[in-house]
PDB file of N, CA and C in Angstrom:
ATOM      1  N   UNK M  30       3.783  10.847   3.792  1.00 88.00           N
ATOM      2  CA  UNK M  30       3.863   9.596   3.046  1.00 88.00           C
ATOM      3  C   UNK M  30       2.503   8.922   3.095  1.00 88.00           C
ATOM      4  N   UNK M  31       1.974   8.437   1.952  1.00 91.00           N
ATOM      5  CA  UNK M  31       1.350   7.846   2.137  1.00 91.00           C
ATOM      6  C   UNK M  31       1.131   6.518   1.533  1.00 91.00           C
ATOM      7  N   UNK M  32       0.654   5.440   2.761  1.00 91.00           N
ATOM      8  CA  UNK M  32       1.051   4.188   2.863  1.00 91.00           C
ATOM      9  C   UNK M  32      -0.242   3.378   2.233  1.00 91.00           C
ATOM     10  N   UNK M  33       0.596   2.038   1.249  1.00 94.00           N
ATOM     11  CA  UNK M  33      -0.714   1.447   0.631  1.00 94.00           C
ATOM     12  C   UNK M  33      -0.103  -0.260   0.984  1.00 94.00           C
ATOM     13  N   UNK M  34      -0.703  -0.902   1.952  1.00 90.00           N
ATOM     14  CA  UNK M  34      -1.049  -2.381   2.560  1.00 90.00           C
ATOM     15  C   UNK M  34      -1.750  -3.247   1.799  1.00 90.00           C
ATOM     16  N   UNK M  35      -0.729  -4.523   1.381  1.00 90.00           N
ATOM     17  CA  UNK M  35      -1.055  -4.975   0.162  1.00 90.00           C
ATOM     18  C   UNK M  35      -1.433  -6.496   1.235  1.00 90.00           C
ATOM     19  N   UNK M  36      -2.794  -6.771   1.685  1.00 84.00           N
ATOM     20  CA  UNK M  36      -3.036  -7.783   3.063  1.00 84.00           C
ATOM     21  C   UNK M  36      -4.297  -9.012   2.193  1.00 84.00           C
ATOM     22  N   UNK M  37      -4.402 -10.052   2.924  1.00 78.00           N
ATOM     23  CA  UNK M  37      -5.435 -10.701   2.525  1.00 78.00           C
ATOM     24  C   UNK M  37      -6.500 -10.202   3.719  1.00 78.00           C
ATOM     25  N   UNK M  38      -7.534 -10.562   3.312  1.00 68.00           N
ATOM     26  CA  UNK M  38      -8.576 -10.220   4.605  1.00 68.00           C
ATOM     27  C   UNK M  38      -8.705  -9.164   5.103  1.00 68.00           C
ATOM     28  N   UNK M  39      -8.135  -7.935   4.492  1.00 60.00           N
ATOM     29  CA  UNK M  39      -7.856  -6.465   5.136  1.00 60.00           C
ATOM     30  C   UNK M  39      -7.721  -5.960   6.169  1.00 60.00           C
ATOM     31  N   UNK M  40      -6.560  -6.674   7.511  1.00 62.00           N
ATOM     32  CA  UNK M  40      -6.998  -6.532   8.448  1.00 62.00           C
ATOM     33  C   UNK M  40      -6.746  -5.298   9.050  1.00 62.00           C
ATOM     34  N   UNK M  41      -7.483  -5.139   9.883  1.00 63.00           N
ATOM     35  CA  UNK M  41      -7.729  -3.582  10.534  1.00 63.00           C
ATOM     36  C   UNK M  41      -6.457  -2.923  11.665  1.00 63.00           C
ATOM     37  N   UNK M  42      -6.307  -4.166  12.076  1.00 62.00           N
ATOM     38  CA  UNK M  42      -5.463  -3.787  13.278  1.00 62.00           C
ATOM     39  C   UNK M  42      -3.958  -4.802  13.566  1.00 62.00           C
ATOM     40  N   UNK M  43      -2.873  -4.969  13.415  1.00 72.00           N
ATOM     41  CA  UNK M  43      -2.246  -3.239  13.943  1.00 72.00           C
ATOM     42  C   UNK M  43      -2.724  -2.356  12.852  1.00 72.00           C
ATOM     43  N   UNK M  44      -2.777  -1.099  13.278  1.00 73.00           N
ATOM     44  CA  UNK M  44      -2.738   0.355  12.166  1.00 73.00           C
ATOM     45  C   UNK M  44      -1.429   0.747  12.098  1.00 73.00           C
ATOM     46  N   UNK M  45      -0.796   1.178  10.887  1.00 76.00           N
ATOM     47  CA  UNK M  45       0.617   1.424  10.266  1.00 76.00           C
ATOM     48  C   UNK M  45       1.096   2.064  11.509  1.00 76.00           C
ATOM     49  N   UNK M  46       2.362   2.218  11.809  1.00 75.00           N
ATOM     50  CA  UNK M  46       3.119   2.561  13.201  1.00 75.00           C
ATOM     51  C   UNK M  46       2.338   2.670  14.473  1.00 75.00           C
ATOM     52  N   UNK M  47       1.192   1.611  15.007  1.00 77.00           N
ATOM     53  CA  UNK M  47       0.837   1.398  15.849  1.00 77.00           C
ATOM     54  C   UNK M  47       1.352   1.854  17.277  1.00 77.00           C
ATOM     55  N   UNK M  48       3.151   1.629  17.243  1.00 83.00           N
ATOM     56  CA  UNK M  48       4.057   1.356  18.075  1.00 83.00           C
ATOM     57  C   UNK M  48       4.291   2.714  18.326  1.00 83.00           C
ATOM     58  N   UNK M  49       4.147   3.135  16.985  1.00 81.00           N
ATOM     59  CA  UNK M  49       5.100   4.588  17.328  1.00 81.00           C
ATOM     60  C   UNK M  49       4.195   6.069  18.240  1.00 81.00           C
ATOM     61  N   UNK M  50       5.615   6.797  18.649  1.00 87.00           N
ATOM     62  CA  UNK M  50       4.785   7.862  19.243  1.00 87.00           C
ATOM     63  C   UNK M  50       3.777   8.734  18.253  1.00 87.00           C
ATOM     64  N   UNK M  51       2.323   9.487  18.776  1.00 82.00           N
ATOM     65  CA  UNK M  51       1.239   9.649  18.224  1.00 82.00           C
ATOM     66  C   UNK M  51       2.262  10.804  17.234  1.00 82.00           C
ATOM     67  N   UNK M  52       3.102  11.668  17.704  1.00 83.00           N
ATOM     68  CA  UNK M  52       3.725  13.394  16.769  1.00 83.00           C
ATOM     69  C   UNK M  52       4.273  12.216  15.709  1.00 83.00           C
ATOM     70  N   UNK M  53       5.010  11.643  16.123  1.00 81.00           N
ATOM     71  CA  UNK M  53       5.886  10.746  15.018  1.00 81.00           C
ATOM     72  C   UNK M  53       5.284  10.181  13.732  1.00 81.00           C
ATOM     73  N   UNK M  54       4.140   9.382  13.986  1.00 76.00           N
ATOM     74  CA  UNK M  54       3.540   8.896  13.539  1.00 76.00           C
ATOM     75  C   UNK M  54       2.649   9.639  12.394  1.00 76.00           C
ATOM     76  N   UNK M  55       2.227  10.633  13.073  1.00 75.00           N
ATOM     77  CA  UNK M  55       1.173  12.183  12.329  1.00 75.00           C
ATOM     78  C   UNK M  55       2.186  12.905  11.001  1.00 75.00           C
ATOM     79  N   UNK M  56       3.080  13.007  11.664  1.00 74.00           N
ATOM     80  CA  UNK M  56       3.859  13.534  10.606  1.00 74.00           C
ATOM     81  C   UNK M  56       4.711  12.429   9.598  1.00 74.00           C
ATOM     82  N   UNK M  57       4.761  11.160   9.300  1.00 72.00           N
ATOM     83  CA  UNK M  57       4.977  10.294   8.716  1.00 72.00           C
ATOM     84  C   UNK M  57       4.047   9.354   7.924  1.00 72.00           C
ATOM     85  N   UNK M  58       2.966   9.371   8.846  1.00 72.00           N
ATOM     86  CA  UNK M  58       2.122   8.230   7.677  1.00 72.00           C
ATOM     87  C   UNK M  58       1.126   9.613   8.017  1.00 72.00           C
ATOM     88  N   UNK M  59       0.614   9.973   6.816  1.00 65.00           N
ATOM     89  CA  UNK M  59      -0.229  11.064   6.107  1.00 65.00           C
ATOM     90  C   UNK M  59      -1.634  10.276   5.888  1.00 65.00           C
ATOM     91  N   UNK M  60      -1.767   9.406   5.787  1.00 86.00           N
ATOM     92  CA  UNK M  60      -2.444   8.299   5.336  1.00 86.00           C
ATOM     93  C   UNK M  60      -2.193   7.085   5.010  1.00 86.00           C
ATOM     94  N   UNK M  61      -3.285   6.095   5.455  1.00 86.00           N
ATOM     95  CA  UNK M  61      -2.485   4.857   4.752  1.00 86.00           C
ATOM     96  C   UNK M  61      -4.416   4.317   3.622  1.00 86.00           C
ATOM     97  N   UNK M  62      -4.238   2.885   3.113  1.00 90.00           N
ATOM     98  CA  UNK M  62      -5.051   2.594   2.445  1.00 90.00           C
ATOM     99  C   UNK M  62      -4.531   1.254   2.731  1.00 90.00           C
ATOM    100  N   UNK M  63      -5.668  -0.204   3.100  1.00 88.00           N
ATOM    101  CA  UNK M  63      -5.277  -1.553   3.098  1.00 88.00           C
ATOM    102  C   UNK M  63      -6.218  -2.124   1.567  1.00 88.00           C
ATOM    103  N   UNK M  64      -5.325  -2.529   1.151  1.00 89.00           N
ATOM    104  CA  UNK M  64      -6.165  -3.497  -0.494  1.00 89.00           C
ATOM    105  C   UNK M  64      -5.683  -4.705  -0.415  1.00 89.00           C
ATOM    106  N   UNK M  65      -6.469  -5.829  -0.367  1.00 85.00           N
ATOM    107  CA  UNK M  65      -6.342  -6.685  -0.681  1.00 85.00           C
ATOM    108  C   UNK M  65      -5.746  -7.266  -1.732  1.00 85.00           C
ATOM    109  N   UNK M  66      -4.596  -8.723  -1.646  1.00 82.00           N
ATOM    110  CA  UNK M  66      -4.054  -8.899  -2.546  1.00 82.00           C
ATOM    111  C   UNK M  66      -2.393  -8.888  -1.841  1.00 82.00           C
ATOM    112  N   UNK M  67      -2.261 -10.294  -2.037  1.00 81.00           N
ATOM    113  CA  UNK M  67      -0.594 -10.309  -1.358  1.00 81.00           C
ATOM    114  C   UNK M  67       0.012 -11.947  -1.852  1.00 81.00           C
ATOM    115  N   UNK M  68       0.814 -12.141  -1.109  1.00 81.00           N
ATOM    116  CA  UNK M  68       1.582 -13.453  -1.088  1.00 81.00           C
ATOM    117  C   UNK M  68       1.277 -14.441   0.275  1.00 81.00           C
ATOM    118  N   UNK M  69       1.461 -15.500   0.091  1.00 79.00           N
ATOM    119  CA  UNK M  69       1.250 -16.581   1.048  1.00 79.00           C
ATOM    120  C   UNK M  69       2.975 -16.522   1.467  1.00 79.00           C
ATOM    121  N   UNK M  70       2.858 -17.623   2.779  1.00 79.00           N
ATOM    122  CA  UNK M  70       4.093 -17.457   3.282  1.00 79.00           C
ATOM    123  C   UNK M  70       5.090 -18.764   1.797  1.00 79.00           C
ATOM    124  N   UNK M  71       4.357 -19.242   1.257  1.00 81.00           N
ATOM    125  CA  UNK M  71       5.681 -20.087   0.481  1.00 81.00           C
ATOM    126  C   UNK M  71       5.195 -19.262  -0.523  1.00 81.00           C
ATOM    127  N   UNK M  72       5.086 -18.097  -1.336  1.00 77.00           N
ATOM    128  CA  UNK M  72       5.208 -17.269  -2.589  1.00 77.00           C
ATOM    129  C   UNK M  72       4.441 -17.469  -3.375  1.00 77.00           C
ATOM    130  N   UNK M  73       3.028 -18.294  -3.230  1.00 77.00           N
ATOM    131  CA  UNK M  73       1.895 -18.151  -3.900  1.00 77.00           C
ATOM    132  C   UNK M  73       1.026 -16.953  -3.815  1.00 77.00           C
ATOM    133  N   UNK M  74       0.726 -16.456  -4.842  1.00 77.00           N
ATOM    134  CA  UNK M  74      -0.101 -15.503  -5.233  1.00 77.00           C
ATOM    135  C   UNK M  74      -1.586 -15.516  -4.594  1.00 77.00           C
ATOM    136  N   UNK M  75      -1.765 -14.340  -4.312  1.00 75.00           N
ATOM    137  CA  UNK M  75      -3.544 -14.286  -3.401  1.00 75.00           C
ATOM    138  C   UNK M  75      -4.270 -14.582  -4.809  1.00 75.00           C
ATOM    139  N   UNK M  76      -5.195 -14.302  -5.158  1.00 69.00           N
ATOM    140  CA  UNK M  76      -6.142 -14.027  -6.082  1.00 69.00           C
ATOM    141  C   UNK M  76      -7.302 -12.727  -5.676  1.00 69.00           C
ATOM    142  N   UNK M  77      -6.908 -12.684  -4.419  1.00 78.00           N
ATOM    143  CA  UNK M  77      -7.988 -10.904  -4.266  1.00 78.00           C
ATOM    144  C   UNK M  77      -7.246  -9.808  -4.826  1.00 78.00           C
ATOM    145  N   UNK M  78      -6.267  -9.911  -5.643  1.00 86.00           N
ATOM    146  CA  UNK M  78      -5.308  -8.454  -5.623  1.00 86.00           C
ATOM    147  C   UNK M  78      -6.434  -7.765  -6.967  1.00 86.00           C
ATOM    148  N   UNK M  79      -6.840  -6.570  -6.746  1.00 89.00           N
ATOM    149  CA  UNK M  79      -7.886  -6.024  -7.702  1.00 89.00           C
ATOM    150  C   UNK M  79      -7.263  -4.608  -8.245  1.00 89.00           C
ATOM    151  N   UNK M  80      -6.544  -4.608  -9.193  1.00 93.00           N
ATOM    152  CA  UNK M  80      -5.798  -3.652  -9.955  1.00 93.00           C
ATOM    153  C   UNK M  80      -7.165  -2.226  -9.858  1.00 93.00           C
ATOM    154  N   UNK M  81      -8.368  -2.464  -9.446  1.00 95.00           N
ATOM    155  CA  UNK M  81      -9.305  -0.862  -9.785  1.00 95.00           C
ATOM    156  C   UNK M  81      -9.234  -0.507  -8.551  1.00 95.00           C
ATOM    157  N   UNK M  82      -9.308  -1.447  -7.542  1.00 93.00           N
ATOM    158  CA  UNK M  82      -9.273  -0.927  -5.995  1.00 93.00           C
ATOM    159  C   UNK M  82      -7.761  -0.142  -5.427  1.00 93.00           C
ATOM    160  N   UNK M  83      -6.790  -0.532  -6.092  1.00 95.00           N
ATOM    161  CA  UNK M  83      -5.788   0.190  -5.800  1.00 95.00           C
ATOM    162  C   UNK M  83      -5.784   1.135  -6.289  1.00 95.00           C
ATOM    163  N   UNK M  84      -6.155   1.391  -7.829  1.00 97.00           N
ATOM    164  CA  UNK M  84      -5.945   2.771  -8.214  1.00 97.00           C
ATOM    165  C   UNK M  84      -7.105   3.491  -7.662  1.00 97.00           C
ATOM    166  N   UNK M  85      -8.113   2.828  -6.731  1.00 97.00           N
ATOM    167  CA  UNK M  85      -8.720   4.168  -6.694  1.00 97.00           C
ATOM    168  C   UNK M  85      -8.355   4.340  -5.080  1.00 97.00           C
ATOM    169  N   UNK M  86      -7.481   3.359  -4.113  1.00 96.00           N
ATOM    170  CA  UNK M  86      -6.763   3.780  -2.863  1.00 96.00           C
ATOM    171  C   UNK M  86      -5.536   5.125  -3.238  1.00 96.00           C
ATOM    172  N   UNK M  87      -5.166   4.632  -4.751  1.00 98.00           N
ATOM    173  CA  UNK M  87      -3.876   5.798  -4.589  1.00 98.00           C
ATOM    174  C   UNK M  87      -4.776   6.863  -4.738  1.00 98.00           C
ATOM    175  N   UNK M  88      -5.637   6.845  -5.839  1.00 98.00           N
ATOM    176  CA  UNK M  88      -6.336   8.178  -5.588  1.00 98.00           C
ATOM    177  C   UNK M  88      -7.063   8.850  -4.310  1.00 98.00           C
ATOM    178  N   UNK M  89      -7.188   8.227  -4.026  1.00 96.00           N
ATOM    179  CA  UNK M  89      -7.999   8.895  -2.774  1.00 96.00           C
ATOM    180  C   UNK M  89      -6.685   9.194  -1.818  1.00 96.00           C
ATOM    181  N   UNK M  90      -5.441   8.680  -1.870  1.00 96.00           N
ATOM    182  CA  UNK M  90      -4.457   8.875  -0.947  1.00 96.00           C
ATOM    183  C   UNK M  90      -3.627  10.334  -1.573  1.00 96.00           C
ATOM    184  N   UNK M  91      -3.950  10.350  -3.080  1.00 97.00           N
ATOM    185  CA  UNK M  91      -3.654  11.591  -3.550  1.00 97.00           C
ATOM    186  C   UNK M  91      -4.556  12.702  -3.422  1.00 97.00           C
ATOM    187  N   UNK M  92      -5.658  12.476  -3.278  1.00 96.00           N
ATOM    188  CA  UNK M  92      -6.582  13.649  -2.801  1.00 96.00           C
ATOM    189  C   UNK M  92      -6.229  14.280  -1.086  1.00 96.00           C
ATOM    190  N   UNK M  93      -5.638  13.019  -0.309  1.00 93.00           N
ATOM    191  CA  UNK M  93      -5.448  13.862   0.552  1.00 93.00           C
ATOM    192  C   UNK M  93      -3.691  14.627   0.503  1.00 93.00           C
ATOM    193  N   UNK M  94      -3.431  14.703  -0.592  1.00 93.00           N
ATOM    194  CA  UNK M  94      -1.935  15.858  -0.276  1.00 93.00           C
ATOM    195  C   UNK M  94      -0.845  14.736  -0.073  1.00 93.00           C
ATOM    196  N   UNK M  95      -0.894  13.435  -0.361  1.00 93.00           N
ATOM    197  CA  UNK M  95       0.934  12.721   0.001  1.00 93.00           C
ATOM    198  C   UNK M  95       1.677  13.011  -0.936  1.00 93.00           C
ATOM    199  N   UNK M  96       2.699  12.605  -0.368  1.00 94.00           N
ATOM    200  CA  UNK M  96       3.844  13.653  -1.400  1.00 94.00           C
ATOM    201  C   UNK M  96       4.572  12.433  -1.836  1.00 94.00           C
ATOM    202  N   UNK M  97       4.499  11.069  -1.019  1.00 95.00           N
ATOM    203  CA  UNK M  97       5.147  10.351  -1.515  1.00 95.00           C
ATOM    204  C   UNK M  97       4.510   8.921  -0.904  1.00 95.00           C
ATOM    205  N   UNK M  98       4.413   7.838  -1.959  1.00 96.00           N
ATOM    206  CA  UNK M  98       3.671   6.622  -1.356  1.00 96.00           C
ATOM    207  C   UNK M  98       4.670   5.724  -0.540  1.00 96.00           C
ATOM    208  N   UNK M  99       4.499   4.491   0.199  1.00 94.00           N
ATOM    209  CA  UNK M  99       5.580   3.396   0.754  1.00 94.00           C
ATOM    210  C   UNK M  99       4.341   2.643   0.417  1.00 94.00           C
ATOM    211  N   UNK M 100       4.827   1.438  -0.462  1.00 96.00           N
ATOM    212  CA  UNK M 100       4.053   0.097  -0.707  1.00 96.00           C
ATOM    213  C   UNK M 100       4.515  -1.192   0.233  1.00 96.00           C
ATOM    214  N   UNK M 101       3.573  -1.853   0.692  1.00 92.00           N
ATOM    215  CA  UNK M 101       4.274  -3.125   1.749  1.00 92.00           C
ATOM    216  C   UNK M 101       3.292  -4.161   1.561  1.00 92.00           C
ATOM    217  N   UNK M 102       3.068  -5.160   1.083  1.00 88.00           N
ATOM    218  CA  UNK M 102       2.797  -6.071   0.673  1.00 88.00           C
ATOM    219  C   UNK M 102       3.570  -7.381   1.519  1.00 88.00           C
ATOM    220  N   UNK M 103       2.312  -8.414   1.776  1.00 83.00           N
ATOM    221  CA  UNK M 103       2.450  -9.334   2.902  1.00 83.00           C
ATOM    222  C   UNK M 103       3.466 -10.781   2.173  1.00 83.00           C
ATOM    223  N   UNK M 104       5.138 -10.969   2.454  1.00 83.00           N
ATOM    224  CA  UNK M 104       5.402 -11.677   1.978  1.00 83.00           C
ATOM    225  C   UNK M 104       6.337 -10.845   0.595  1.00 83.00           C
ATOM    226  N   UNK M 105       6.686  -9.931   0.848  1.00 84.00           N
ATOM    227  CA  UNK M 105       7.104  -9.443  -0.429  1.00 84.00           C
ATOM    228  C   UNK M 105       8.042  -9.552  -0.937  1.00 84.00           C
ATOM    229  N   UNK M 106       9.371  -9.941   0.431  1.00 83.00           N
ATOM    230  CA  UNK M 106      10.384 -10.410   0.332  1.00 83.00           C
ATOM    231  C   UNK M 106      10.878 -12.002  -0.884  1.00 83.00           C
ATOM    232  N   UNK M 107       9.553 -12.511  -0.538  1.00 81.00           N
ATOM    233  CA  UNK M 107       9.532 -13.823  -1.459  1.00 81.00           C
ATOM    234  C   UNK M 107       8.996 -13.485  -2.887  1.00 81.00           C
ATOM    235  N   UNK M 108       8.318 -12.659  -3.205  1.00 84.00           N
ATOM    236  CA  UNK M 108       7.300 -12.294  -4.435  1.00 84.00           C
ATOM    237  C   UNK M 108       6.859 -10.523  -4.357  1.00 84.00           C
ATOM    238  N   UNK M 109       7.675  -9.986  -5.257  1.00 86.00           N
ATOM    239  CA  UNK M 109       7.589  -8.697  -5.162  1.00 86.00           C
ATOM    240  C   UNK M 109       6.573  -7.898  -6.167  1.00 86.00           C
ATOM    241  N   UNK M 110       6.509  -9.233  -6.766  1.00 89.00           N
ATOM    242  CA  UNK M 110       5.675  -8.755  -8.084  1.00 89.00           C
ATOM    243  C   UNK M 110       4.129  -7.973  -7.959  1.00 89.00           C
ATOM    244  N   UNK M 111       3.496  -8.019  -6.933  1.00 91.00           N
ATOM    245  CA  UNK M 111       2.122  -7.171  -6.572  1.00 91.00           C
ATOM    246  C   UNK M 111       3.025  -5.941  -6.280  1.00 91.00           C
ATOM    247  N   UNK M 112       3.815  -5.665  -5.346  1.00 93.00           N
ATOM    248  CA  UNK M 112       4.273  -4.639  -5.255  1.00 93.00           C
ATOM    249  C   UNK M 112       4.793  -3.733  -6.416  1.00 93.00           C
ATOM    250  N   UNK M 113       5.222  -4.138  -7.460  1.00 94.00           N
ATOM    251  CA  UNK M 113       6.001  -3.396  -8.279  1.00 94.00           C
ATOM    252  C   UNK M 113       4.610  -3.219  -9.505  1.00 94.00           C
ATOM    253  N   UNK M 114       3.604  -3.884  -9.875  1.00 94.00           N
ATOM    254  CA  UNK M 114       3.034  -3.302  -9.933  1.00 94.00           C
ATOM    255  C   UNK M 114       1.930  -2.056  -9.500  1.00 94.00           C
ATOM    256  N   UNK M 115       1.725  -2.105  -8.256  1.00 96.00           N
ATOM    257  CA  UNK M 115       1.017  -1.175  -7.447  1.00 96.00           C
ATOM    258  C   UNK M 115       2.600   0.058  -7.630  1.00 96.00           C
ATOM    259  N   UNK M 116       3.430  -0.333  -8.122  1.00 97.00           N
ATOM    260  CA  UNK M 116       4.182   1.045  -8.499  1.00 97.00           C
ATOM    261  C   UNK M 116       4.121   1.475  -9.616  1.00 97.00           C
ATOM    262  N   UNK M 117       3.635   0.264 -10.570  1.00 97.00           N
ATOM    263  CA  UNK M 117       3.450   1.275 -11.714  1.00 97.00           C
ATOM    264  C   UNK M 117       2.407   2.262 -11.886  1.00 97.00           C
ATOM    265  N   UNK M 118       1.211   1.633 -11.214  1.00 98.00           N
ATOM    266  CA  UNK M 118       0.093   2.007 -11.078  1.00 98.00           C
ATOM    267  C   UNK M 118      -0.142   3.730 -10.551  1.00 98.00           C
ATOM    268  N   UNK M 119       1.373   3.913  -8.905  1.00 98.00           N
ATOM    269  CA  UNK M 119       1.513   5.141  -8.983  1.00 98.00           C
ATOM    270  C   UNK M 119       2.151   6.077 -10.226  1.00 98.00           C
ATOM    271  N   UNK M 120       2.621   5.559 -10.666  1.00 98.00           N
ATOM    272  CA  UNK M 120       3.646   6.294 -11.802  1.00 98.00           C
ATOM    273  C   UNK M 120       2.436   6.415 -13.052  1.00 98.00           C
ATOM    274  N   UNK M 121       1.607   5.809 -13.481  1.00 97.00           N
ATOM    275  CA  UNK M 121       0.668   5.920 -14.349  1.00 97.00           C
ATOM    276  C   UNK M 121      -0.926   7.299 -13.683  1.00 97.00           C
ATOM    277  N   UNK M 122      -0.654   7.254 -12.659  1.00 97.00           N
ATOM    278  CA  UNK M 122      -1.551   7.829 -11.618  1.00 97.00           C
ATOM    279  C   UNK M 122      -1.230   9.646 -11.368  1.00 97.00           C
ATOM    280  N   UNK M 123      -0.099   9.159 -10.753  1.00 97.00           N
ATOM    281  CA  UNK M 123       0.575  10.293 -10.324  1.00 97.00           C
ATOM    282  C   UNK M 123       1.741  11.215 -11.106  1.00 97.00           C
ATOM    283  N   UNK M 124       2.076  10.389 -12.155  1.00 97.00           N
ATOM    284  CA  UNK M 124       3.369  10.781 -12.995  1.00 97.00           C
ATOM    285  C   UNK M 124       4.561   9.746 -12.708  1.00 97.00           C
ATOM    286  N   UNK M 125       5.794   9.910 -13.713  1.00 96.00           N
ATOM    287  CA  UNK M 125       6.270   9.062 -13.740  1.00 96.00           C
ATOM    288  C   UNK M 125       7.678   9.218 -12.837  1.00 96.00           C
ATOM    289  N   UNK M 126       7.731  10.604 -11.990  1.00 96.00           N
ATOM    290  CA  UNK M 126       8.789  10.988 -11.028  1.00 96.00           C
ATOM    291  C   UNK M 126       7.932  10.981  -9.813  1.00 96.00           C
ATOM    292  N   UNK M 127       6.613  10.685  -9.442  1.00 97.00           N
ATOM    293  CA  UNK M 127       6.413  10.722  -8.341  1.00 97.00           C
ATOM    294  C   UNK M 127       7.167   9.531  -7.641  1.00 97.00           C
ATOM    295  N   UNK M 128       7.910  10.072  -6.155  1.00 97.00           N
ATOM    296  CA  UNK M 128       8.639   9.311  -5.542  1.00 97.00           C
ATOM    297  C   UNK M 128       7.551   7.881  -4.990  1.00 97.00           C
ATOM    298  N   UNK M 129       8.345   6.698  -4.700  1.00 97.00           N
ATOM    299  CA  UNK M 129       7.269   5.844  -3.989  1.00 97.00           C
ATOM    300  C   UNK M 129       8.641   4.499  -3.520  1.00 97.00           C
ATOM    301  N   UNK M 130       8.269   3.813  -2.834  1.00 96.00           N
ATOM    302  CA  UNK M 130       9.422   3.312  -2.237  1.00 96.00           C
ATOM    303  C   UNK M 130       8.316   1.662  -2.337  1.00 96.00           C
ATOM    304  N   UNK M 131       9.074   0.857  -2.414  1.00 94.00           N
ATOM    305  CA  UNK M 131       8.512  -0.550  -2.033  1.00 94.00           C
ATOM    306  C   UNK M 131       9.027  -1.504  -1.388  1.00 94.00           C
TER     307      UNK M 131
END
């Protein structure tokens, strides 16, 4: 799977399953990619979200072999809308059956 972090400020650390054991982890997140561009905690829109930087995170997340993306975006629960585009973006990218979860 590979994972695309929709953060303001891009932060570095935690890294996607931080928590988890190192085998677990290796064989689940394949890669991840952080892009800027998310939600505030009351559902205002960032203004860093940059529609070229993502497509070129999925690409590069498709060069390394994922078979399938997970999108997570900060706040998404309130405003899903960055997320569902960063899905179209795979589906325009990758095809329109590549799996991707948000």
């Amino acid at each position: 799977v590979g994972l695309i972090r929709l953060l303001d400020g891009k932060p570095r650390f935690p890294s996607p399953g931080f928590s988890w054991p190192a085998n677990l982890k290796q064989k689940v997140i394949n890669a991840y990619e952080t892009c800027e561009g998310s939600y505030e905690c009351d559902g205002r829109a960032s203004t860093r979200f940059n529609k070229q930087l993502v497509k070129i995170a999925i690409l590069r997340l498709l060069e390394k072999g994922v078979k399938a993306f997970s999108v997570v975006g900060a706040f998404s629960p309130l405003n899903g809308a960055l997320e569902q585009e960063v899905g179209h973006l795979i589906q325009d990218l990758a095809g329109p059956t590549f799996p991707y979860s948000l």
